CSV table of C-alpha atoms in Angstrom, one decimal:
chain,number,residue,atom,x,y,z
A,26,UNK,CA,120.8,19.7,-47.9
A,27,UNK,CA,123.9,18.2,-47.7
A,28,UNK,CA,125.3,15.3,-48.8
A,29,UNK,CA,125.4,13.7,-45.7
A,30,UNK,CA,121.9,13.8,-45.1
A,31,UNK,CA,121.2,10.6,-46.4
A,32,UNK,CA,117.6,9.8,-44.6
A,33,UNK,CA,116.4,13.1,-46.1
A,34,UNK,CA,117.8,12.3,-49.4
A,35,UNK,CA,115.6,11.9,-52.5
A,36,UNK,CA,116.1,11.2,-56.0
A,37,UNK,CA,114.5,12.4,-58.7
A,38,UNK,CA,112.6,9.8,-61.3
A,39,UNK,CA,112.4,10.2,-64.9
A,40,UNK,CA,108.5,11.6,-64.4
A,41,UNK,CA,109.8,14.6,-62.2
A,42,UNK,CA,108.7,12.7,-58.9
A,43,UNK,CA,111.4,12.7,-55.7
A,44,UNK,CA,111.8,9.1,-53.9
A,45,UNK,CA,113.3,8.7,-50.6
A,46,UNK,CA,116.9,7.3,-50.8
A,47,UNK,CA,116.0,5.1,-47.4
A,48,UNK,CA,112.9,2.8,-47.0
A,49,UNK,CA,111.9,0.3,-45.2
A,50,UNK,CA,111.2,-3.3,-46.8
A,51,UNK,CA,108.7,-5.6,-45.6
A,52,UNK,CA,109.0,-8.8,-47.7
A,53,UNK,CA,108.9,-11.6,-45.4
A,54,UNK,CA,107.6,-9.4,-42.7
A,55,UNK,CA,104.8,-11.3,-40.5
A,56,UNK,CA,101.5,-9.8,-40.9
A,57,UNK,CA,101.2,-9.9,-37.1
A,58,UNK,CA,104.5,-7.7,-36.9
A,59,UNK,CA,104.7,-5.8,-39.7
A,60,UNK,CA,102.1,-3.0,-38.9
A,61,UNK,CA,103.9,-2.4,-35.6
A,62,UNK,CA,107.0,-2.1,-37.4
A,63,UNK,CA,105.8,0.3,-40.0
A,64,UNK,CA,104.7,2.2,-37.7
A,65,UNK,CA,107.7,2.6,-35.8
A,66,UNK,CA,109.5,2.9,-38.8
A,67,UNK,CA,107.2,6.2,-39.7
A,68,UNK,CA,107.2,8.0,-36.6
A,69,UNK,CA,111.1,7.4,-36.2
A,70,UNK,CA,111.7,9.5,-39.7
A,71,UNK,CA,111.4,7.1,-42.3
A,72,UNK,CA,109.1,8.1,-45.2
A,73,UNK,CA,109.3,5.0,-48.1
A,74,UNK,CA,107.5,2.1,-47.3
A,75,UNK,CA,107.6,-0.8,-49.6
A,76,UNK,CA,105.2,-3.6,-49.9
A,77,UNK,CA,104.0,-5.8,-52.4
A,78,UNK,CA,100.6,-7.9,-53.3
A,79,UNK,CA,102.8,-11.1,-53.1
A,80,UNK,CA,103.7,-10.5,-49.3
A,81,UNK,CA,100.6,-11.1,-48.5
A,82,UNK,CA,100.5,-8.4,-45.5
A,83,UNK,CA,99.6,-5.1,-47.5
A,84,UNK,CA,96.3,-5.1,-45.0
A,85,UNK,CA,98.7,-4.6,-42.3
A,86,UNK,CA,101.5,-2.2,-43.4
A,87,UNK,CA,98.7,0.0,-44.2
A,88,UNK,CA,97.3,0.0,-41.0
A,89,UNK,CA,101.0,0.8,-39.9
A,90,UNK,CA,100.7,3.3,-42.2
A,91,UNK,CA,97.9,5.2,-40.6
A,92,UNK,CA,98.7,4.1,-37.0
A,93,UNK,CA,101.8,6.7,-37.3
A,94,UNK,CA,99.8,9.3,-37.4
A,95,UNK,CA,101.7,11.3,-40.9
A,96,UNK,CA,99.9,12.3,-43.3
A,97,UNK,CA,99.8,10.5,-46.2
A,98,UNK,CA,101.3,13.3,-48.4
A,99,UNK,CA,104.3,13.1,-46.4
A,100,UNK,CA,104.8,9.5,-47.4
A,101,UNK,CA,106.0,7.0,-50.4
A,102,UNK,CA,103.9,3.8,-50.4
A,103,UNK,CA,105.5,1.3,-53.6
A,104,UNK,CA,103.7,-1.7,-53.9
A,105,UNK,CA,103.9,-4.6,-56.6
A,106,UNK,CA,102.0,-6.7,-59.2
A,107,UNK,CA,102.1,-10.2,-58.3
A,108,UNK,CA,103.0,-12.8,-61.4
A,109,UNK,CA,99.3,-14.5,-61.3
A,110,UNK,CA,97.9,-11.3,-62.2
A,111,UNK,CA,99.8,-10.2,-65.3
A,112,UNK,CA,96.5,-10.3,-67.4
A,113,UNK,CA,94.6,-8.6,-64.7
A,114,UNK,CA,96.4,-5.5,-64.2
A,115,UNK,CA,93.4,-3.1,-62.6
A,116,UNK,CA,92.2,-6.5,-60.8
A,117,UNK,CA,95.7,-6.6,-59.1
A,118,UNK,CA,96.4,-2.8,-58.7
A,119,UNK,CA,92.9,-2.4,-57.3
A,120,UNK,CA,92.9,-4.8,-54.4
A,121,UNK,CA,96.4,-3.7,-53.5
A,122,UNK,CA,95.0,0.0,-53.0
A,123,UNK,CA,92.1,-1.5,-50.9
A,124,UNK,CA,93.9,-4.2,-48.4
A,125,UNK,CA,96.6,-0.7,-48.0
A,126,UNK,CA,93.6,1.7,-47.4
A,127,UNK,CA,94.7,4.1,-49.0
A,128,UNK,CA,93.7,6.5,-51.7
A,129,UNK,CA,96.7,6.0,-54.5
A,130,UNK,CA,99.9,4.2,-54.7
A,131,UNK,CA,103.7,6.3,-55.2
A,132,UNK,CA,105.1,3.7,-57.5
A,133,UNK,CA,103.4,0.4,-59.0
A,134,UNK,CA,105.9,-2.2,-60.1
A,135,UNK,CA,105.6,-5.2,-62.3
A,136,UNK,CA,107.3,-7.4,-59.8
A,137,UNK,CA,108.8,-10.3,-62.2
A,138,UNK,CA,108.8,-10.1,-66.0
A,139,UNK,CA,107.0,-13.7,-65.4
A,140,UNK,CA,103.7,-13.9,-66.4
A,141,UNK,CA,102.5,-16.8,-64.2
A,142,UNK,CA,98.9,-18.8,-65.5
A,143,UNK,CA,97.0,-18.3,-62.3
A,144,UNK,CA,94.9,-21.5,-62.1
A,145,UNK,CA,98.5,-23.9,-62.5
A,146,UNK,CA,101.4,-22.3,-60.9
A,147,UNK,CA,104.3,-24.2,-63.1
A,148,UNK,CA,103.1,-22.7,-66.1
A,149,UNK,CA,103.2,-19.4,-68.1
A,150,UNK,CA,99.9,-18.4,-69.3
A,151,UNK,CA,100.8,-18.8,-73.1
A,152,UNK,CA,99.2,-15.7,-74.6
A,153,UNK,CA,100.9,-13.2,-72.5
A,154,UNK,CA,104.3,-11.7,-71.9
A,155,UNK,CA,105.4,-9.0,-69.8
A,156,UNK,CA,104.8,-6.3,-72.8
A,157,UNK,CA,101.7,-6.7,-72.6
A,158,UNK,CA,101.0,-6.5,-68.8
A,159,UNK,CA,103.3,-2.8,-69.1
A,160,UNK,CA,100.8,-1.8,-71.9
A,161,UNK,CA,98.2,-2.5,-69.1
A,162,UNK,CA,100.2,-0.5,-66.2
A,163,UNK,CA,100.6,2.3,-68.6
A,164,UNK,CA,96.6,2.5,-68.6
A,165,UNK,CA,96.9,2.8,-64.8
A,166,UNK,CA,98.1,6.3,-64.8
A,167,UNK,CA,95.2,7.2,-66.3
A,168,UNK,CA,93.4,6.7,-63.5
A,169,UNK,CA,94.9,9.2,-61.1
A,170,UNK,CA,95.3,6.4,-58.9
A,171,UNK,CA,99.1,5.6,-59.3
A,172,UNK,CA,101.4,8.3,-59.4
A,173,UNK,CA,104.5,6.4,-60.9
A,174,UNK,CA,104.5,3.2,-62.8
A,175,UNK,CA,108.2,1.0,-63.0
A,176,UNK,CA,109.2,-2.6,-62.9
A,177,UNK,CA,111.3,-4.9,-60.4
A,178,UNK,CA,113.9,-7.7,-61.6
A,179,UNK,CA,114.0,-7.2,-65.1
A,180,UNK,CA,117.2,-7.5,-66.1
A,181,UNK,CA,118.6,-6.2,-69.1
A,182,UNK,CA,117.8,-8.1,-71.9
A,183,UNK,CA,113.4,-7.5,-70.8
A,184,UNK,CA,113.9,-4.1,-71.2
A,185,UNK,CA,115.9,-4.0,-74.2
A,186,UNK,CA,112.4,-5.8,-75.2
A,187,UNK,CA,109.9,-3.6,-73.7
A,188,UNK,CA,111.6,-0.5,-74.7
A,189,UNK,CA,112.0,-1.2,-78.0
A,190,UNK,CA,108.4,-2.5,-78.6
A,191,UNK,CA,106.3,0.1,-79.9
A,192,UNK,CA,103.4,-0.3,-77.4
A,193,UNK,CA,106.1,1.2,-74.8
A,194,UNK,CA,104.9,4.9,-74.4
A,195,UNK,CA,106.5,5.3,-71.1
A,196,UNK,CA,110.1,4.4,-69.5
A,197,UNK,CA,109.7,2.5,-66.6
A,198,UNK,CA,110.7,5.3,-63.6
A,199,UNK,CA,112.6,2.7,-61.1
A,200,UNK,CA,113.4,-0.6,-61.9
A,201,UNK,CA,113.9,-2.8,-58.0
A,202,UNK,CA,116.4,-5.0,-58.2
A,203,UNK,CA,118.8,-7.3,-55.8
A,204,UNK,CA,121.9,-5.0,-55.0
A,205,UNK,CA,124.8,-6.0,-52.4
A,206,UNK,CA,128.2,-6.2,-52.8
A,207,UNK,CA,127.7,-10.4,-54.0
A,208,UNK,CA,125.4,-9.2,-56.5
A,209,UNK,CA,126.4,-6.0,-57.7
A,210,UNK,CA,125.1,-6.0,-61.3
A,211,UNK,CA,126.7,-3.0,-62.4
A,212,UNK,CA,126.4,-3.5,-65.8
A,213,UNK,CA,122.5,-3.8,-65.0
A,214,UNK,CA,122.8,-0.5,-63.3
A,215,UNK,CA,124.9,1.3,-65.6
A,216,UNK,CA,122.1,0.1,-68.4
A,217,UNK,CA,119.7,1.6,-66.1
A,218,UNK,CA,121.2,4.8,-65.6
A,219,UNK,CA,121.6,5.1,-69.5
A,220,UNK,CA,118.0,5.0,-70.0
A,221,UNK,CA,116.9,7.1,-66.8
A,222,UNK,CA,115.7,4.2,-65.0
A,223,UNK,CA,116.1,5.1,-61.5
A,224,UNK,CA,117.1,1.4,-59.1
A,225,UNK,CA,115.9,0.7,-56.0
A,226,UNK,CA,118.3,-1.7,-53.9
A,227,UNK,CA,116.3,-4.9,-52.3
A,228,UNK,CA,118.1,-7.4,-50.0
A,229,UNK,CA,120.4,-4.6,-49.9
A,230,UNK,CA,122.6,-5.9,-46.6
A,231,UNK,CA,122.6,-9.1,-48.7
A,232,UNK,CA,119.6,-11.3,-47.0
A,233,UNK,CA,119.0,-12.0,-43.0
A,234,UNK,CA,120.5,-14.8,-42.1
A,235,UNK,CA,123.6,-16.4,-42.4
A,236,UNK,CA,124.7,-13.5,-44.2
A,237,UNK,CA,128.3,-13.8,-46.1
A,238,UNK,CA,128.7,-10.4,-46.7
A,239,UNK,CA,129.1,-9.6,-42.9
A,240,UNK,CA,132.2,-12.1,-42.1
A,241,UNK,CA,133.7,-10.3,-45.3
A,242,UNK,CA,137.2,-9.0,-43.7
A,243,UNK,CA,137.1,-6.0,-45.5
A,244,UNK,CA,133.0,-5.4,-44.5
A,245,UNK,CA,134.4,-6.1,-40.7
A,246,UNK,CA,137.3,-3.7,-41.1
A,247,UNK,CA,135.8,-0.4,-42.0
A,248,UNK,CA,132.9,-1.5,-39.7
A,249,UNK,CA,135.4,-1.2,-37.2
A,250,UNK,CA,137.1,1.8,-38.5
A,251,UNK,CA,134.3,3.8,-38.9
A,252,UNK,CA,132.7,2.9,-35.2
A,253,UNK,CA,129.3,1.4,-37.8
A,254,UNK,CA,128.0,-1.5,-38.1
A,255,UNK,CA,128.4,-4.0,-40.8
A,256,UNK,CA,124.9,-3.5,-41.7
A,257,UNK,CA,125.3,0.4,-42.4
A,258,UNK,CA,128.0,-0.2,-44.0
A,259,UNK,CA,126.6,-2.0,-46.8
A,260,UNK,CA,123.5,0.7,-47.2
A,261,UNK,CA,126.2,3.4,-47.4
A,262,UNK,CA,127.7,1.6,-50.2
A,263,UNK,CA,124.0,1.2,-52.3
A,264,UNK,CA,123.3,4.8,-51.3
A,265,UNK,CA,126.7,5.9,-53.0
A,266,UNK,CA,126.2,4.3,-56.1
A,267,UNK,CA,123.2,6.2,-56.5
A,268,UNK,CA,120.4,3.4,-55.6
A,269,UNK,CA,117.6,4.3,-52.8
A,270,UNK,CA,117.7,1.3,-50.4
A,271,UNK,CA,114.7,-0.5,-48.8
A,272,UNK,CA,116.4,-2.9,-45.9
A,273,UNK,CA,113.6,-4.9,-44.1
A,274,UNK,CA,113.2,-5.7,-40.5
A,275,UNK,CA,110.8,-6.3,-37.7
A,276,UNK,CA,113.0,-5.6,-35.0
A,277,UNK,CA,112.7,-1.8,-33.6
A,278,UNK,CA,116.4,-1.3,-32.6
A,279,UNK,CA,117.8,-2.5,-36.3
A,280,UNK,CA,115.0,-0.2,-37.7
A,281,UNK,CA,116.3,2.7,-36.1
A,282,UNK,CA,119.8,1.6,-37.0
A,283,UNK,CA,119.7,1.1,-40.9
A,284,UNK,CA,118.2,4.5,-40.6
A,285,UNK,CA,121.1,5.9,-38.8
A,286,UNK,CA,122.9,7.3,-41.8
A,287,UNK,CA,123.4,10.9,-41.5
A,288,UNK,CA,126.2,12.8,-40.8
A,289,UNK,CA,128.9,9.8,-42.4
A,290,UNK,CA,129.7,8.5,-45.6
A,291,UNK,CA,132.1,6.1,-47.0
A,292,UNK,CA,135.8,7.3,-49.1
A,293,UNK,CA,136.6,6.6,-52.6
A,294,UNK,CA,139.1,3.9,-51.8
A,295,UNK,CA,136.4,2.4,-49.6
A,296,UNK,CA,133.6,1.9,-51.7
A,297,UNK,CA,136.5,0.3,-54.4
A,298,UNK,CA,137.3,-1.9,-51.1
A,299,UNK,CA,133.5,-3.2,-51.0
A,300,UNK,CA,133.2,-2.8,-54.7
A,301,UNK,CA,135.9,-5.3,-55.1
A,302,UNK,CA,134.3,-7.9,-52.7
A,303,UNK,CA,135.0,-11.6,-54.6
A,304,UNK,CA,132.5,-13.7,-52.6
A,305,UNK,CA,129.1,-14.0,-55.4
A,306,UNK,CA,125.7,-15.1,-54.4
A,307,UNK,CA,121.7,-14.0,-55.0
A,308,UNK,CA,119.2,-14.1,-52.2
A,309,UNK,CA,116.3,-14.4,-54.7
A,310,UNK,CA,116.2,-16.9,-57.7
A,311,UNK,CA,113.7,-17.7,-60.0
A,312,UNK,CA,113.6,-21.7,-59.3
A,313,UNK,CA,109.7,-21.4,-58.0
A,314,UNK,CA,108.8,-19.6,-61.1
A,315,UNK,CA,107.4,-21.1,-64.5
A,316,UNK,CA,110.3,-19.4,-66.8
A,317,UNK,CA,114.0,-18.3,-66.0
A,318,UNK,CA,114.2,-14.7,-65.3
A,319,UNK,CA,118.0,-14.4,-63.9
A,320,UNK,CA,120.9,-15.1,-66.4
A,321,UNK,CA,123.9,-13.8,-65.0
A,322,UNK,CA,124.8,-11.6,-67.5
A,323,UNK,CA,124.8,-8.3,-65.7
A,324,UNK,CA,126.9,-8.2,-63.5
């Protein structure tokens, strides 16, 4: 393999497990056009497929899943634990496995370090934290039904807490986190790295509409140098710094292009170009959730 292989790129977790560099997203993906669209995405070479209980369309993409006709060993299906079930771990991991159809789940993440009280959405349920819903994934791999076991938007200061609690047998493999060019958190990611924590790049091409990060002049100019599109160019520079990438669409022909990756890459002085971006913005906050989870301070 070379190195500019990209879509056949994998990198290796902190359990010994390989995950594709390039998935496909599905957040915000209608149930009506995500199965088509996983399906697509499958038969036309990618094999990560990310998903998530709070998506509300895991039923679909895992019909997508077995409409594309690969075996299941041949894929990576990450899914998430959504905030209301915190206390309810197997609950939540179990009717993720059954609305996919499938038999186990690549990677599990705890997708907010927000442990949300079910029955009143503005509150956090006051005997729980996000240590304790880890010390309930961790009983997960007992199971032989998750392979992998990792956490999404935690940002540096909740894992500085989990990992020093003593309850905290195993290091989170992949931590999924916003990553673009206006959000680069590279002091998160450098954190990360330090502690083997592999991160996965969401809203990686910086969110679908009215996107800043495409009228960027320098985005535009080695869009134009390179004969790629804006889009590619900002999943070259995730793939670079080391983060696998899981862009979302619907739309076949965009599909196929953020998965046209091979055979280029991006120089030095160009990733310092992008990497020196000004423009600042997040595509997800935390203003529906009970408890501030973004500070600011890793960046």
């Amino acid at each position: 393999m070379t190195s500019l292989n990209h879509t056949s790129q994998t990198f290796t977790l902190n359990t010994g497990a390989e995950i594709p560099a390039v998935g496909l997203g599905t957040w915000k993906s209608p149930p009506d056009l995500v199965r088509k669209a996983v399906c697509h995405a499958i038969q036309k070479g990618y094999r990560h497929i990310d998903t998530a209980l709070n998506y509300q369309n895991e039923i679909e993409v895992g019909q997508g899943i077995r409409d594309s006709g690969v075996a299941r060993d041949q894929l990576w299906v990450t899914t998430k634990l959504d905030n209301p079930w915190h206390h309810r771990v197997r609950e939540g991991f179990e009717k993720s496995l059954g609305d996919l159809g499938i038999d186990y789940i690549d990677l599990y993440l705890v997708h907010f370090p927000c442990s949300t009280d079910p029955s009143d959405p503005s509150k956090h349920l006051p005997d729980w934290d996000f240590v304790k819903t880890w010390q309930e994934m961790q009983k997960l791999l007992d199971t032989g039904k998750v392979k992998n076991i990792g956490v999404s938007n935690f940002q540096i200061r909740h894992l500085e807490t989990l990992l020093n609690d003593p309850s905290c047998k195993v290091v989170p493999a992949v931590n999924q986190i916003e990553l673009h060019p206006a959000n680069p958190s590279s002091k998160l990611l450098e954190y990360c790295r330090s502690k083997s924590i592999h991160c996965t790049a969401y809203s990686c091409l910086g969110g679908a509409t009215d996107n800043p990060l495409f009228d960027e002049p320098v985005v535009s100019q080695i869009a134009a140098k390179t004969k790629k599109t804006p889009a590619q160019i900002l999943l070259m520079w995730s793939l670079l710094r080391g983060s696998s990438i899981i862009p979302k669409s619907v739309t076949f022909s965009r599909i196929e292009e953020n998965f046209d990756l091979d055979g280029w890459t991006l120089t030095k002085s160009e990733m310092e170009a992008l990497s020196g971006i000004k423009t600042r913005f997040k595509v997800v906050n935390d203003s529906w959730m009970p408890i501030k989870v973004f500070f600011g301070d890793d960046e």
